[in-house]
Amino acid sequence: MKQILFLIVFLPISVWAQSNFDKGEKLFDEEKYDEAQVLFETILKTNPSDLKTIEYLGDIAGLNKSWDKAIVYYKKLKELKPSEANYHYKYGGAMGMKAKVSSKFKALGMIDEVKDSFEKAISLNPKHIEARWALIELYIQLPGFVGGSESKAIKYSNELFRLSTVDGYLSKGHIDEYFKRYESAEKQYKKAIDISGSKTSYYKLASLYKNKMREPERAKSILETYSKNNQGKF
């Protein structure tokens, strides 16, 4: 009798929640983020510990650049499932973006937590590529007196190279480009193109030519080559 009562009372709620979740996912995939947010917030009221719903709300907040909201959602995810590397990575990312739009004094107080979050993601998932990219960006952009370090960025770039050759070349090119070693960056991006032919590799090289080396015709030629090589592959 208790089992029957449970099914009568709770099964319709479960079906309703799943239906709304599916609708929310569809809206998110269609980039209708405001509509998706309304559905996910409704689901969260009845199931406040649903990890995927919380993650979607954090992602929507991030896409809307509402960093305080994103931080709250990702922090909750960390607390609910501290063993999930991606939650630490996303929390660190939201904290980092919050630091960028904060005062210098406030940002300085956030840097350690940002670094710790990315490093925690790597410790939980030694193959976490995105966290290494985030640390590279952090170390090249930070001033030296608060921990910025090209050598540390290169360390994570070398780790990327061991995990993914194309990411290794792209990250080395990115570091060179940041420090205005444009010819060296060009060589790294070309190596990435040679081994992968990826859209990102071509676009990074084209961007370098157009925006840094002031060679728009070479940029145009690179994009035309990519388009020609990838006709019918989309």
PDB file of C-alpha atoms in Angstrom:
ATOM      1  CA  MET A   1       0.000   0.000   0.000  1.00  0.00           C
ATOM      2  CA  LYS A   2       2.856   2.383   0.858  1.00  0.00           C
ATOM      3  CA  GLN A   3       4.518   1.642  -2.491  1.00  0.00           C
ATOM      4  CA  ILE A   4       1.299   2.381  -4.358  1.00  0.00           C
ATOM      5  CA  LEU A   5       0.845   5.640  -2.428  1.00  0.00           C
ATOM      6  CA  PHE A   6       4.443   6.624  -3.247  1.00  0.00           C
ATOM      7  CA  LEU A   7       3.830   6.049  -6.955  1.00  0.00           C
ATOM      8  CA  ILE A   8       0.588   8.026  -6.904  1.00  0.00           C
ATOM      9  CA  VAL A   9       2.113  11.010  -5.106  1.00  0.00           C
ATOM     10  CA  PHE A  10       5.690  11.222  -6.344  1.00  0.00           C
ATOM     11  CA  LEU A  11       5.756   9.680  -9.817  1.00  0.00           C
ATOM     12  CA  PRO A  12       3.798  12.546 -11.447  1.00  0.00           C
ATOM     13  CA  ILE A  13       6.234  15.049  -9.855  1.00  0.00           C
ATOM     14  CA  SER A  14       9.192  13.092 -11.219  1.00  0.00           C
ATOM     15  CA  VAL A  15       7.680  12.889 -14.708  1.00  0.00           C
ATOM     16  CA  TRP A  16       6.881  16.641 -14.634  1.00  0.00           C
ATOM     17  CA  ALA A  17      10.418  17.493 -13.546  1.00  0.00           C
ATOM     18  CA  GLN A  18      11.981  15.319 -16.255  1.00  0.00           C
ATOM     19  CA  SER A  19       9.684  16.818 -18.890  1.00  0.00           C
ATOM     20  CA  ASN A  20      10.663  20.347 -17.860  1.00  0.00           C
ATOM     21  CA  PHE A  21      14.326  19.377 -17.732  1.00  0.00           C
ATOM     22  CA  ASP A  22      14.186  18.031 -21.295  1.00  0.00           C
ATOM     23  CA  LYS A  23      12.499  21.243 -22.429  1.00  0.00           C
ATOM     24  CA  GLY A  24      15.118  23.292 -20.603  1.00  0.00           C
ATOM     25  CA  GLU A  25      17.949  21.354 -22.254  1.00  0.00           C
ATOM     26  CA  LYS A  26      16.387  21.863 -25.674  1.00  0.00           C
ATOM     27  CA  LEU A  27      16.029  25.602 -25.077  1.00  0.00           C
ATOM     28  CA  PHE A  28      19.638  25.771 -23.878  1.00  0.00           C
ATOM     29  CA  ASP A  29      20.864  23.989 -27.007  1.00  0.00           C
ATOM     30  CA  GLU A  30      18.862  26.474 -29.073  1.00  0.00           C
ATOM     31  CA  GLU A  31      20.593  29.303 -27.166  1.00  0.00           C
ATOM     32  CA  LYS A  32      17.290  30.483 -25.677  1.00  0.00           C
ATOM     33  CA  TYR A  33      18.970  30.953 -22.337  1.00  0.00           C
ATOM     34  CA  ASP A  34      16.406  33.164 -20.594  1.00  0.00           C
ATOM     35  CA  GLU A  35      13.601  30.692 -21.280  1.00  0.00           C
ATOM     36  CA  ALA A  36      15.766  27.756 -20.229  1.00  0.00           C
ATOM     37  CA  GLN A  37      16.681  29.548 -17.003  1.00  0.00           C
ATOM     38  CA  VAL A  38      13.020  29.898 -16.002  1.00  0.00           C
ATOM     39  CA  LEU A  39      12.458  26.148 -16.375  1.00  0.00           C
ATOM     40  CA  PHE A  40      15.649  25.157 -14.565  1.00  0.00           C
ATOM     41  CA  GLU A  41      14.876  27.520 -11.671  1.00  0.00           C
ATOM     42  CA  THR A  42      11.433  25.917 -11.362  1.00  0.00           C
ATOM     43  CA  ILE A  43      12.984  22.438 -11.259  1.00  0.00           C
ATOM     44  CA  LEU A  44      15.507  23.546  -8.640  1.00  0.00           C
ATOM     45  CA  LYS A  45      12.711  24.567  -6.273  1.00  0.00           C
ATOM     46  CA  THR A  46      11.472  20.972  -6.130  1.00  0.00           C
ATOM     47  CA  ASN A  47      14.905  19.335  -6.385  1.00  0.00           C
ATOM     48  CA  PRO A  48      17.490  21.719  -4.908  1.00  0.00           C
ATOM     49  CA  SER A  49      20.345  19.204  -5.144  1.00  0.00           C
ATOM     50  CA  ASP A  50      20.004  18.232  -8.797  1.00  0.00           C
ATOM     51  CA  LEU A  51      23.558  18.575 -10.101  1.00  0.00           C
ATOM     52  CA  LYS A  52      22.758  18.939 -13.789  1.00  0.00           C
ATOM     53  CA  THR A  53      20.113  21.600 -13.180  1.00  0.00           C
ATOM     54  CA  ILE A  54      22.503  23.600 -10.998  1.00  0.00           C
ATOM     55  CA  GLU A  55      25.231  23.273 -13.631  1.00  0.00           C
ATOM     56  CA  TYR A  56      22.946  24.557 -16.380  1.00  0.00           C
ATOM     57  CA  LEU A  57      21.998  27.541 -14.229  1.00  0.00           C
ATOM     58  CA  GLY A  58      25.667  28.239 -13.571  1.00  0.00           C
ATOM     59  CA  ASP A  59      26.442  27.995 -17.276  1.00  0.00           C
ATOM     60  CA  ILE A  60      23.587  30.362 -18.147  1.00  0.00           C
ATOM     61  CA  ALA A  61      24.777  32.842 -15.528  1.00  0.00           C
ATOM     62  CA  GLY A  62      28.264  32.644 -17.025  1.00  0.00           C
ATOM     63  CA  LEU A  63      26.986  33.169 -20.563  1.00  0.00           C
ATOM     64  CA  ASN A  64      25.128  36.240 -19.282  1.00  0.00           C
ATOM     65  CA  LYS A  65      28.329  37.399 -17.524  1.00  0.00           C
ATOM     66  CA  SER A  66      26.524  37.290 -14.184  1.00  0.00           C
ATOM     67  CA  TRP A  67      29.656  36.114 -12.419  1.00  0.00           C
ATOM     68  CA  ASP A  68      28.336  36.372  -8.856  1.00  0.00           C
ATOM     69  CA  LYS A  69      25.428  34.064  -9.714  1.00  0.00           C
ATOM     70  CA  ALA A  70      27.697  31.656 -11.569  1.00  0.00           C
ATOM     71  CA  ILE A  71      30.051  31.507  -8.584  1.00  0.00           C
ATOM     72  CA  VAL A  72      27.165  30.638  -6.250  1.00  0.00           C
ATOM     73  CA  TYR A  73      25.949  27.802  -8.486  1.00  0.00           C
ATOM     74  CA  TYR A  74      29.400  26.321  -9.119  1.00  0.00           C
ATOM     75  CA  LYS A  75      30.315  26.566  -5.442  1.00  0.00           C
ATOM     76  CA  LYS A  76      27.183  24.583  -4.626  1.00  0.00           C
ATOM     77  CA  LEU A  77      28.206  21.949  -7.167  1.00  0.00           C
ATOM     78  CA  LYS A  78      31.651  21.668  -5.527  1.00  0.00           C
ATOM     79  CA  GLU A  79      30.039  21.187  -2.150  1.00  0.00           C
ATOM     80  CA  LEU A  80      27.579  18.575  -3.392  1.00  0.00           C
ATOM     81  CA  LYS A  81      30.187  16.603  -5.363  1.00  0.00           C
ATOM     82  CA  PRO A  82      33.741  17.671  -4.447  1.00  0.00           C
ATOM     83  CA  SER A  83      35.269  14.820  -6.464  1.00  0.00           C
ATOM     84  CA  GLU A  84      34.092  16.237  -9.818  1.00  0.00           C
ATOM     85  CA  ALA A  85      36.997  18.037 -11.530  1.00  0.00           C
ATOM     86  CA  ASN A  86      34.833  20.055 -13.889  1.00  0.00           C
ATOM     87  CA  TYR A  87      32.990  21.767 -11.032  1.00  0.00           C
ATOM     88  CA  HIS A  88      36.263  23.079  -9.627  1.00  0.00           C
ATOM     89  CA  TYR A  89      37.316  24.195 -13.105  1.00  0.00           C
ATOM     90  CA  LYS A  90      34.077  26.073 -13.719  1.00  0.00           C
ATOM     91  CA  TYR A  91      34.181  27.654 -10.267  1.00  0.00           C
ATOM     92  CA  GLY A  92      37.734  28.839 -10.907  1.00  0.00           C
ATOM     93  CA  GLY A  93      36.717  30.196 -14.288  1.00  0.00           C
ATOM     94  CA  ALA A  94      33.825  32.197 -12.849  1.00  0.00           C
ATOM     95  CA  MET A  95      36.049  33.492 -10.067  1.00  0.00           C
ATOM     96  CA  GLY A  96      38.665  34.503 -12.619  1.00  0.00           C
ATOM     97  CA  MET A  97      36.160  36.419 -14.724  1.00  0.00           C
ATOM     98  CA  LYS A  98      34.832  38.104 -11.587  1.00  0.00           C
ATOM     99  CA  ALA A  99      38.390  39.142 -10.723  1.00  0.00           C
ATOM    100  CA  LYS A 100      38.846  40.704 -14.171  1.00  0.00           C
ATOM    101  CA  VAL A 101      35.905  43.062 -13.660  1.00  0.00           C
ATOM    102  CA  SER A 102      36.694  43.824 -10.000  1.00  0.00           C
ATOM    103  CA  SER A 103      38.981  46.426  -8.522  1.00  0.00           C
ATOM    104  CA  LYS A 104      42.683  45.537  -8.506  1.00  0.00           C
ATOM    105  CA  PHE A 105      42.658  45.250  -4.730  1.00  0.00           C
ATOM    106  CA  LYS A 106      39.716  42.829  -4.723  1.00  0.00           C
ATOM    107  CA  ALA A 107      41.122  40.860  -7.658  1.00  0.00           C
ATOM    108  CA  LEU A 108      44.402  40.279  -5.828  1.00  0.00           C
ATOM    109  CA  GLY A 109      42.495  38.601  -3.027  1.00  0.00           C
ATOM    110  CA  MET A 110      40.857  36.179  -5.489  1.00  0.00           C
ATOM    111  CA  ILE A 111      43.893  35.004  -7.447  1.00  0.00           C
ATOM    112  CA  ASP A 112      44.950  32.200  -5.093  1.00  0.00           C
ATOM    113  CA  GLU A 113      41.456  30.718  -5.053  1.00  0.00           C
ATOM    114  CA  VAL A 114      41.320  30.830  -8.848  1.00  0.00           C
ATOM    115  CA  LYS A 115      44.675  29.024  -9.156  1.00  0.00           C
ATOM    116  CA  ASP A 116      43.765  26.504  -6.460  1.00  0.00           C
ATOM    117  CA  SER A 117      40.512  25.659  -8.255  1.00  0.00           C
ATOM    118  CA  PHE A 118      42.228  24.939 -11.571  1.00  0.00           C
ATOM    119  CA  GLU A 119      44.961  22.936  -9.858  1.00  0.00           C
ATOM    120  CA  LYS A 120      42.328  20.966  -7.936  1.00  0.00           C
ATOM    121  CA  ALA A 121      40.605  20.127 -11.221  1.00  0.00           C
ATOM    122  CA  ILE A 122      43.897  18.764 -12.559  1.00  0.00           C
ATOM    123  CA  SER A 123      44.580  16.755  -9.392  1.00  0.00           C
ATOM    124  CA  LEU A 124      41.135  15.152  -9.692  1.00  0.00           C
ATOM    125  CA  ASN A 125      41.464  14.622 -13.430  1.00  0.00           C
ATOM    126  CA  PRO A 126      45.100  14.520 -14.558  1.00  0.00           C
ATOM    127  CA  LYS A 127      43.959  14.700 -18.199  1.00  0.00           C
ATOM    128  CA  HIS A 128      41.972  17.919 -17.750  1.00  0.00           C
ATOM    129  CA  ILE A 129      42.967  20.012 -20.763  1.00  0.00           C
ATOM    130  CA  GLU A 130      40.800  23.092 -20.145  1.00  0.00           C
ATOM    131  CA  ALA A 131      42.181  23.673 -16.635  1.00  0.00           C
ATOM    132  CA  ARG A 132      45.715  23.739 -18.034  1.00  0.00           C
ATOM    133  CA  TRP A 133      44.680  26.251 -20.691  1.00  0.00           C
ATOM    134  CA  ALA A 134      43.153  28.386 -17.931  1.00  0.00           C
ATOM    135  CA  LEU A 135      46.366  28.284 -15.895  1.00  0.00           C
ATOM    136  CA  ILE A 136      48.428  29.227 -18.950  1.00  0.00           C
ATOM    137  CA  GLU A 137      46.202  32.257 -19.514  1.00  0.00           C
ATOM    138  CA  LEU A 138      46.372  33.182 -15.853  1.00  0.00           C
ATOM    139  CA  TYR A 139      50.158  32.996 -15.609  1.00  0.00           C
ATOM    140  CA  ILE A 140      50.858  35.005 -18.764  1.00  0.00           C
ATOM    141  CA  GLN A 141      48.386  37.751 -17.877  1.00  0.00           C
ATOM    142  CA  LEU A 142      49.256  38.183 -14.206  1.00  0.00           C
ATOM    143  CA  PRO A 143      51.989  40.706 -13.399  1.00  0.00           C
ATOM    144  CA  GLY A 144      55.125  39.092 -12.029  1.00  0.00           C
ATOM    145  CA  PHE A 145      54.788  40.667  -8.603  1.00  0.00           C
ATOM    146  CA  VAL A 146      51.508  38.810  -7.983  1.00  0.00           C
ATOM    147  CA  GLY A 147      52.604  35.461  -9.372  1.00  0.00           C
ATOM    148  CA  GLY A 148      52.653  35.879 -13.133  1.00  0.00           C
ATOM    149  CA  SER A 149      55.255  33.634 -14.719  1.00  0.00           C
ATOM    150  CA  GLU A 150      56.005  32.671 -18.304  1.00  0.00           C
ATOM    151  CA  SER A 151      57.976  29.663 -17.088  1.00  0.00           C
ATOM    152  CA  LYS A 152      54.908  28.340 -15.228  1.00  0.00           C
ATOM    153  CA  ALA A 153      52.781  28.904 -18.317  1.00  0.00           C
ATOM    154  CA  ILE A 154      55.308  26.928 -20.363  1.00  0.00           C
ATOM    155  CA  LYS A 155      55.202  24.146 -17.758  1.00  0.00           C
ATOM    156  CA  TYR A 156      51.455  23.694 -18.314  1.00  0.00           C
ATOM    157  CA  SER A 157      51.936  24.025 -22.074  1.00  0.00           C
ATOM    158  CA  ASN A 158      54.401  21.124 -21.929  1.00  0.00           C
ATOM    159  CA  GLU A 159      51.854  19.104 -19.970  1.00  0.00           C
ATOM    160  CA  LEU A 160      49.271  19.883 -22.640  1.00  0.00           C
ATOM    161  CA  PHE A 161      51.702  18.722 -25.312  1.00  0.00           C
ATOM    162  CA  ARG A 162      51.930  15.311 -23.634  1.00  0.00           C
ATOM    163  CA  LEU A 163      48.135  15.038 -23.464  1.00  0.00           C
ATOM    164  CA  SER A 164      47.269  16.532 -26.856  1.00  0.00           C
ATOM    165  CA  THR A 165      49.921  17.444 -29.408  1.00  0.00           C
ATOM    166  CA  VAL A 166      47.700  19.986 -31.139  1.00  0.00           C
ATOM    167  CA  ASP A 167      46.853  21.722 -27.851  1.00  0.00           C
ATOM    168  CA  GLY A 168      50.562  21.724 -27.066  1.00  0.00           C
ATOM    169  CA  TYR A 169      51.452  23.533 -30.279  1.00  0.00           C
ATOM    170  CA  LEU A 170      48.500  25.915 -29.967  1.00  0.00           C
ATOM    171  CA  SER A 171      49.383  26.801 -26.375  1.00  0.00           C
ATOM    172  CA  LYS A 172      53.044  27.381 -27.269  1.00  0.00           C
ATOM    173  CA  GLY A 173      51.908  29.604 -30.116  1.00  0.00           C
ATOM    174  CA  HIS A 174      49.547  31.461 -27.807  1.00  0.00           C
ATOM    175  CA  ILE A 175      52.329  32.161 -25.304  1.00  0.00           C
ATOM    176  CA  ASP A 176      54.652  33.356 -28.069  1.00  0.00           C
ATOM    177  CA  GLU A 177      51.913  35.547 -29.522  1.00  0.00           C
ATOM    178  CA  TYR A 178      51.175  37.108 -26.123  1.00  0.00           C
ATOM    179  CA  PHE A 179      54.813  38.048 -25.690  1.00  0.00           C
ATOM    180  CA  LYS A 180      54.979  39.394 -29.280  1.00  0.00           C
ATOM    181  CA  ARG A 181      57.220  36.662 -30.643  1.00  0.00           C
ATOM    182  CA  TYR A 182      55.102  36.535 -33.758  1.00  0.00           C
ATOM    183  CA  GLU A 183      57.378  34.528 -36.046  1.00  0.00           C
ATOM    184  CA  SER A 184      57.738  31.838 -33.398  1.00  0.00           C
ATOM    185  CA  ALA A 185      53.958  31.825 -32.845  1.00  0.00           C
ATOM    186  CA  GLU A 186      53.459  31.446 -36.594  1.00  0.00           C
ATOM    187  CA  LYS A 187      55.647  28.321 -36.623  1.00  0.00           C
ATOM    188  CA  GLN A 188      53.723  26.759 -33.724  1.00  0.00           C
ATOM    189  CA  TYR A 189      50.327  27.404 -35.338  1.00  0.00           C
ATOM    190  CA  LYS A 190      51.566  25.928 -38.621  1.00  0.00           C
ATOM    191  CA  LYS A 191      52.664  22.786 -36.763  1.00  0.00           C
ATOM    192  CA  ALA A 192      49.179  22.557 -35.233  1.00  0.00           C
ATOM    193  CA  ILE A 193      47.673  22.824 -38.724  1.00  0.00           C
ATOM    194  CA  ASP A 194      50.014  20.148 -40.092  1.00  0.00           C
ATOM    195  CA  ILE A 195      49.060  17.559 -37.483  1.00  0.00           C
ATOM    196  CA  SER A 196      45.356  18.326 -37.096  1.00  0.00           C
ATOM    197  CA  GLY A 197      43.992  20.574 -39.832  1.00  0.00           C
ATOM    198  CA  SER A 198      41.586  21.842 -37.187  1.00  0.00           C
ATOM    199  CA  LYS A 199      39.469  24.948 -37.601  1.00  0.00           C
ATOM    200  CA  THR A 200      40.955  26.427 -34.430  1.00  0.00           C
ATOM    201  CA  SER A 201      44.499  26.038 -35.776  1.00  0.00           C
ATOM    202  CA  TYR A 202      43.698  27.785 -39.040  1.00  0.00           C
ATOM    203  CA  TYR A 203      41.791  30.565 -37.314  1.00  0.00           C
ATOM    204  CA  LYS A 204      44.566  31.192 -34.783  1.00  0.00           C
ATOM    205  CA  LEU A 205      47.090  31.574 -37.605  1.00  0.00           C
ATOM    206  CA  ALA A 206      44.744  33.787 -39.611  1.00  0.00           C
ATOM    207  CA  SER A 207      44.122  35.978 -36.574  1.00  0.00           C
ATOM    208  CA  LEU A 208      47.867  36.288 -35.989  1.00  0.00           C
ATOM    209  CA  TYR A 209      48.424  37.424 -39.573  1.00  0.00           C
ATOM    210  CA  LYS A 210      45.541  39.884 -39.566  1.00  0.00           C
ATOM    211  CA  ASN A 211      45.664  41.385 -36.084  1.00  0.00           C
ATOM    212  CA  LYS A 212      49.310  41.160 -35.055  1.00  0.00           C
ATOM    213  CA  MET A 213      51.460  40.887 -38.169  1.00  0.00           C
ATOM    214  CA  ARG A 214      49.250  43.236 -40.212  1.00  0.00           C
ATOM    215  CA  GLU A 215      49.088  40.893 -43.196  1.00  0.00           C
ATOM    216  CA  PRO A 216      45.363  40.649 -44.051  1.00  0.00           C
ATOM    217  CA  GLU A 217      45.985  38.984 -47.421  1.00  0.00           C
ATOM    218  CA  ARG A 218      47.843  36.108 -45.789  1.00  0.00           C
ATOM    219  CA  ALA A 219      45.013  35.797 -43.269  1.00  0.00           C
ATOM    220  CA  LYS A 220      42.494  35.647 -46.107  1.00  0.00           C
ATOM    221  CA  SER A 221      44.559  33.021 -47.912  1.00  0.00           C
ATOM    222  CA  ILE A 222      44.735  30.820 -44.801  1.00  0.00           C
ATOM    223  CA  LEU A 223      40.962  30.921 -44.310  1.00  0.00           C
ATOM    224  CA  GLU A 224      40.403  30.153 -47.993  1.00  0.00           C
ATOM    225  CA  THR A 225      42.720  27.157 -47.693  1.00  0.00           C
ATOM    226  CA  TYR A 226      40.777  25.903 -44.676  1.00  0.00           C
ATOM    227  CA  SER A 227      37.476  26.354 -46.492  1.00  0.00           C
ATOM    228  CA  LYS A 228      38.768  24.544 -49.580  1.00  0.00           C
ATOM    229  CA  ASN A 229      40.145  21.632 -47.552  1.00  0.00           C
ATOM    230  CA  ASN A 230      36.932  21.203 -45.595  1.00  0.00           C
ATOM    231  CA  GLN A 231      34.200  21.520 -48.204  1.00  0.00           C
ATOM    232  CA  GLY A 232      31.321  19.214 -47.391  1.00  0.00           C
ATOM    233  CA  LYS A 233      32.730  18.269 -43.964  1.00  0.00           C
ATOM    234  CA  PHE A 234      30.397  20.381 -41.815  1.00  0.00           C
TER     235      PHE A 234
END
